[in-house]
Short mmCIF file of C-alpha atoms and ligand atoms in Angstrom, two decimals:
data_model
loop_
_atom_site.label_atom_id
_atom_site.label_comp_id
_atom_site.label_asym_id
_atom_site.label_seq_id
_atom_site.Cartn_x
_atom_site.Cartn_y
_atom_site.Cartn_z
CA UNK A 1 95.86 97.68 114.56
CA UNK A 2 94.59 94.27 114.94
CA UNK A 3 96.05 91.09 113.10
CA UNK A 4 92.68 89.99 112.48
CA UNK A 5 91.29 92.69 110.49
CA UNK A 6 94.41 92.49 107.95
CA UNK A 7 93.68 90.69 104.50
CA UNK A 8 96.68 87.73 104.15
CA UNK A 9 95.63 85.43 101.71
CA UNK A 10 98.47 82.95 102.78
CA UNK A 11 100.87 85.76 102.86
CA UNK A 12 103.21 86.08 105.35
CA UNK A 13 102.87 88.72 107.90
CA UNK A 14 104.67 90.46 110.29
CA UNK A 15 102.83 90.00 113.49
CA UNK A 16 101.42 93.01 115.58
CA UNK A 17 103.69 92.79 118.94
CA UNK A 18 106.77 92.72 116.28
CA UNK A 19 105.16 95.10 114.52
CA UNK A 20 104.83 97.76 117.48
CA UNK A 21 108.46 96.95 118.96
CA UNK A 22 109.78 97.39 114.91
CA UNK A 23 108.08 100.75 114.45
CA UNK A 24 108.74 101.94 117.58
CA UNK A 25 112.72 101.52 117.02
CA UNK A 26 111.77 103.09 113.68
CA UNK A 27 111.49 106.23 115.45
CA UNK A 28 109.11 107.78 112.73
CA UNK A 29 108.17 111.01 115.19
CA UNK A 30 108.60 113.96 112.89
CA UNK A 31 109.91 112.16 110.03
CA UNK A 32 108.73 112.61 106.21
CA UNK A 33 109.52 109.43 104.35
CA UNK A 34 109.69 105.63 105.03
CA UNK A 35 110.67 102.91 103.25
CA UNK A 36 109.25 99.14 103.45
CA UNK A 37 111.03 96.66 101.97
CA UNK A 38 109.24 92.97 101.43
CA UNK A 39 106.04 94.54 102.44
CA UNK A 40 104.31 91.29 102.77
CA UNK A 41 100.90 92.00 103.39
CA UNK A 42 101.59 96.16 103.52
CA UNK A 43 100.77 95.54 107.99
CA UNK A 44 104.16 97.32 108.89
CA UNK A 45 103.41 100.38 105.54
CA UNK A 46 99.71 100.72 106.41
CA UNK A 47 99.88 100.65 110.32
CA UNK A 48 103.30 102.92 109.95
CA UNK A 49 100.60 105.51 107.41
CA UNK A 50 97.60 105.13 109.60
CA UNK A 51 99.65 106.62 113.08
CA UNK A 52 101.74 109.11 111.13
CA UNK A 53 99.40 110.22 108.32
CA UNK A 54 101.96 113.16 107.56
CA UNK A 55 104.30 110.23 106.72
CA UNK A 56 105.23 109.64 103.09
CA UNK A 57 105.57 106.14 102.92
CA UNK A 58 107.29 103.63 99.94
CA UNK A 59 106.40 99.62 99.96
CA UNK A 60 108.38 97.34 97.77
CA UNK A 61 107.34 93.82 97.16
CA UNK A 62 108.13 91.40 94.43
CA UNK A 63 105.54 88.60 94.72
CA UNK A 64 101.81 89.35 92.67
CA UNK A 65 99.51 87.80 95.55
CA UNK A 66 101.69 90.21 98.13
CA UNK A 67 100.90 93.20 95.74
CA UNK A 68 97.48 92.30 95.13
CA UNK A 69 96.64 92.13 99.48
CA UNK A 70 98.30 95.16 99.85
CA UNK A 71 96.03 96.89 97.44
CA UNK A 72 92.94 95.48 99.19
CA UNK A 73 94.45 96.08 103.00
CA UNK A 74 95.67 99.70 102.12
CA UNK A 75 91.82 100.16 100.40
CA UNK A 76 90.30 98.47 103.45
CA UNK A 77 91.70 100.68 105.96
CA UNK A 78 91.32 103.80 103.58
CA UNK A 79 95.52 104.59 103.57
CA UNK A 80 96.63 107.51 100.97
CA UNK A 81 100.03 108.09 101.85
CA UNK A 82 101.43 104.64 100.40
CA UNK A 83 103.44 104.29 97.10
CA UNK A 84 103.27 100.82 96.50
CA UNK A 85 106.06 100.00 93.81
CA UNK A 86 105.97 96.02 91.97
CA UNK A 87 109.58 94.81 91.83
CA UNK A 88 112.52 93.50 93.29
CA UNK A 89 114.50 95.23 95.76
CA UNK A 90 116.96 96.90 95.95
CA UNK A 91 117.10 97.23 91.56
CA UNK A 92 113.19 98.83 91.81
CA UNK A 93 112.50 100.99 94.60
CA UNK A 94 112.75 104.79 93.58
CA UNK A 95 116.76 106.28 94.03
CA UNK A 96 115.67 109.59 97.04
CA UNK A 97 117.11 109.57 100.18
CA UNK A 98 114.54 107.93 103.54
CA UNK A 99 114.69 109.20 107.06
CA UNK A 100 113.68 105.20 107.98
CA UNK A 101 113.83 102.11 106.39
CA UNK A 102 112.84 98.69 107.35
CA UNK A 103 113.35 95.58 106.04
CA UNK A 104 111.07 92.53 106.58
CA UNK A 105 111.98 90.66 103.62
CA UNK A 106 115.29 90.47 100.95
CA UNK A 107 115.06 86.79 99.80
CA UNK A 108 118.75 86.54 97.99
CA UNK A 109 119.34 90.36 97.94
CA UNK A 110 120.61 91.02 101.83
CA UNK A 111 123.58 92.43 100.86
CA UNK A 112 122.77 94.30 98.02
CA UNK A 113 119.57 95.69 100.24
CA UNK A 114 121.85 96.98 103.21
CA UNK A 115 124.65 99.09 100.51
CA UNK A 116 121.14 100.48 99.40
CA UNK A 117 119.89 101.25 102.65
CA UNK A 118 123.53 102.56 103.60
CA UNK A 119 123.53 104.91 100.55
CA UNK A 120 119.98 105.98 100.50
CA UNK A 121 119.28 106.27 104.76
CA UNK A 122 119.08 110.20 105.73
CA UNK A 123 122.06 110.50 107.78
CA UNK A 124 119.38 110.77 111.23
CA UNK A 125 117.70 107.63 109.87
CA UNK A 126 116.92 104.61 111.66
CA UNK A 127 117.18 101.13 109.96
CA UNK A 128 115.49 98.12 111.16
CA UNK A 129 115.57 94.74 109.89
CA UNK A 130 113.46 91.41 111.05
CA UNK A 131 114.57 88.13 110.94
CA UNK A 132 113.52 84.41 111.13
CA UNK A 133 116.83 82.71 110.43
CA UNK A 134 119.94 83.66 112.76
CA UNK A 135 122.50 83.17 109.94
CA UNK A 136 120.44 85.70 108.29
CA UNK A 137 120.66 88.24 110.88
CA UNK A 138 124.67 87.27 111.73
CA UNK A 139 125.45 88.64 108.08
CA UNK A 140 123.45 91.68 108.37
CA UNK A 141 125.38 92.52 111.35
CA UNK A 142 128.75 91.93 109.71
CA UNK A 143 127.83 94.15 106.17
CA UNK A 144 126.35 96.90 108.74
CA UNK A 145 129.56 97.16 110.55
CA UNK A 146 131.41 97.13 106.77
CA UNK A 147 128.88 99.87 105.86
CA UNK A 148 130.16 101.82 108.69
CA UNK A 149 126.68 101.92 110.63
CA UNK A 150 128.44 102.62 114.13
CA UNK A 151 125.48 101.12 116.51
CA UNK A 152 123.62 97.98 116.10
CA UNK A 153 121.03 96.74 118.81
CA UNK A 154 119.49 93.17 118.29
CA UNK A 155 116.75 92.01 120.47
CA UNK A 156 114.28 89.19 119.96
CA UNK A 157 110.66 89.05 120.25
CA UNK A 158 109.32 85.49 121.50
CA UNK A 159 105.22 86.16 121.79
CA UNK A 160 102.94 82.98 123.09
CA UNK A 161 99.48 83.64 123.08
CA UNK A 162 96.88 81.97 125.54
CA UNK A 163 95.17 79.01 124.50
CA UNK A 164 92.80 76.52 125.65
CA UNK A 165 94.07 72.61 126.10
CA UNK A 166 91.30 70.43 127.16
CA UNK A 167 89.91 71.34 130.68
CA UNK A 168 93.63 74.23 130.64
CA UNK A 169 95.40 76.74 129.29
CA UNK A 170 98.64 76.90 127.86
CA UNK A 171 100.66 79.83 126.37
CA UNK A 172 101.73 78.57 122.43
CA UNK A 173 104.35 79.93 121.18
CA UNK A 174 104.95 82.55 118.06
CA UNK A 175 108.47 81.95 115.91
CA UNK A 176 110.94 84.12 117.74
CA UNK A 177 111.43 86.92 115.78
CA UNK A 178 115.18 88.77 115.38
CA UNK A 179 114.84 92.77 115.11
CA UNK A 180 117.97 94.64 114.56
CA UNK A 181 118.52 98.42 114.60
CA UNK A 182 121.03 100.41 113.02
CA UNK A 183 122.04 103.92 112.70
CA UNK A 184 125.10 106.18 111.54
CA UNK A 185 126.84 109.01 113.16
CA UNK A 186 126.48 109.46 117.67
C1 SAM B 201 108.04 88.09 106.00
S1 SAM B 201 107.35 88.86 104.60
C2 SAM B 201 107.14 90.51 105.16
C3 SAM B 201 105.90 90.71 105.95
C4 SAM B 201 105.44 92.15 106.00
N1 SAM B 201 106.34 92.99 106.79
C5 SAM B 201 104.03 92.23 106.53
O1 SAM B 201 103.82 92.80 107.61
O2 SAM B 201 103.13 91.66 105.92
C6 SAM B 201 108.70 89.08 103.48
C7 SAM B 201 108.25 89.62 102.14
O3 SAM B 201 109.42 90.10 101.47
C8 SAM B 201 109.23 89.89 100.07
N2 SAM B 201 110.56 89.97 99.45
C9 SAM B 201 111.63 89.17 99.71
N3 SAM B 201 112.70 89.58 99.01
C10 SAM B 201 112.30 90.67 98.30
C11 SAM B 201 112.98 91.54 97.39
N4 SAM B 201 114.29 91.38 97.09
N5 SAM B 201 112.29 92.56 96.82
C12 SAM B 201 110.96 92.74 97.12
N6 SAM B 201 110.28 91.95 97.99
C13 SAM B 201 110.94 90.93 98.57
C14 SAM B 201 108.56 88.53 99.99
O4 SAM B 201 107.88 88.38 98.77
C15 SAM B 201 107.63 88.58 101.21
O5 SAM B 201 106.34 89.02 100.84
#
């Protein structure tokens, strides 16, 4: 799916070469449900529904203009298979148990978020996380090893796109984007 033909409004969005690498370690082949946390604009839920419409998929996200372009993006691309739940994670998304979960936003509530995700992942599950801010992802990695999930993998993504500078071209760069991936058990 395209960036362009998402709805943002201003809000922020995970891009669509972080998108493919994060649902691609997602590993959502054969799997029922899927969890979004911070779901932004709804890219990662709706693109995650659109190529796995047998997917059950839950978004969480706290902020009203976030809940609002989700509503139009999910209508837009005509998604079904979305619950999209209004609150703040982790007190608000429904207590069942997720074969994946990702996490693209937890404002103040990392820790809290991961003894969810540790208590609520099917025991198959993948987890994957995004991050900005390497302090951010540092602590993940230290409450995932505390939560006994036994492998971690953390790559980044650095994208430039193409553009034109006078009479030249140039590749501009994206933020680098952290992804981390965790699972329990072999
Ligand atoms: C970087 S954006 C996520 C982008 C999203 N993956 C997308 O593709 O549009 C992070 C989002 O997480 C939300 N968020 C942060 N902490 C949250 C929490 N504890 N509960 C629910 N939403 C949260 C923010 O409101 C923000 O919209």
């Amino acid at each position: 799916m395209r960036d362009e033909d998402f709805l943002r409004n201003k809000v922020p969005m995970t891009k669509s070469e972080v998108r493919a690498v994060s649902i691609d370690k997602l590993q959502l082949l054969n799997k029922k449900t899927f969890l979004d946390i911070g779901a932004g604009t709804g890219s990662i839920s709706i693109q995650a529904a659109h190529d796995f419409p047998d997917l059950q998929v839950t978004a969480i996200e706290r902020n009203a203009s976030g809940l609002e372009i989700i509503k139009q993006n999910m209508a837009k691309f005509c998604i079904k298979n979305i619950d999209l739940i209004a609150g703040n994670a982790p007190e608000a998304i429904p207590d069942k148990i997720y074969d994946a979960i990702f996490v693209g936003g937890s404002g103040s509530n990392l820790e809290s978020i991961l003894r969810f995700a540790s208590e609520h992942l099917n025991s198959a599950g993948s987890l994957v996380l995004n991050f900005i801010l390497l302090e951010n992802a540092l602590k993940a990695q230290k409450i995932l090893a505390e939560l006994q999930f036994t492998k971690s993998e953390i790559i980044e993504v650095a994208v430039s796109q193409w553009h034109q500078l006078g009479k030249g071209h140039y590749f501009k760069p994206n933020n680098p984007t952290i992804i981390m991936n965790a699972i329990k058990g072999e």
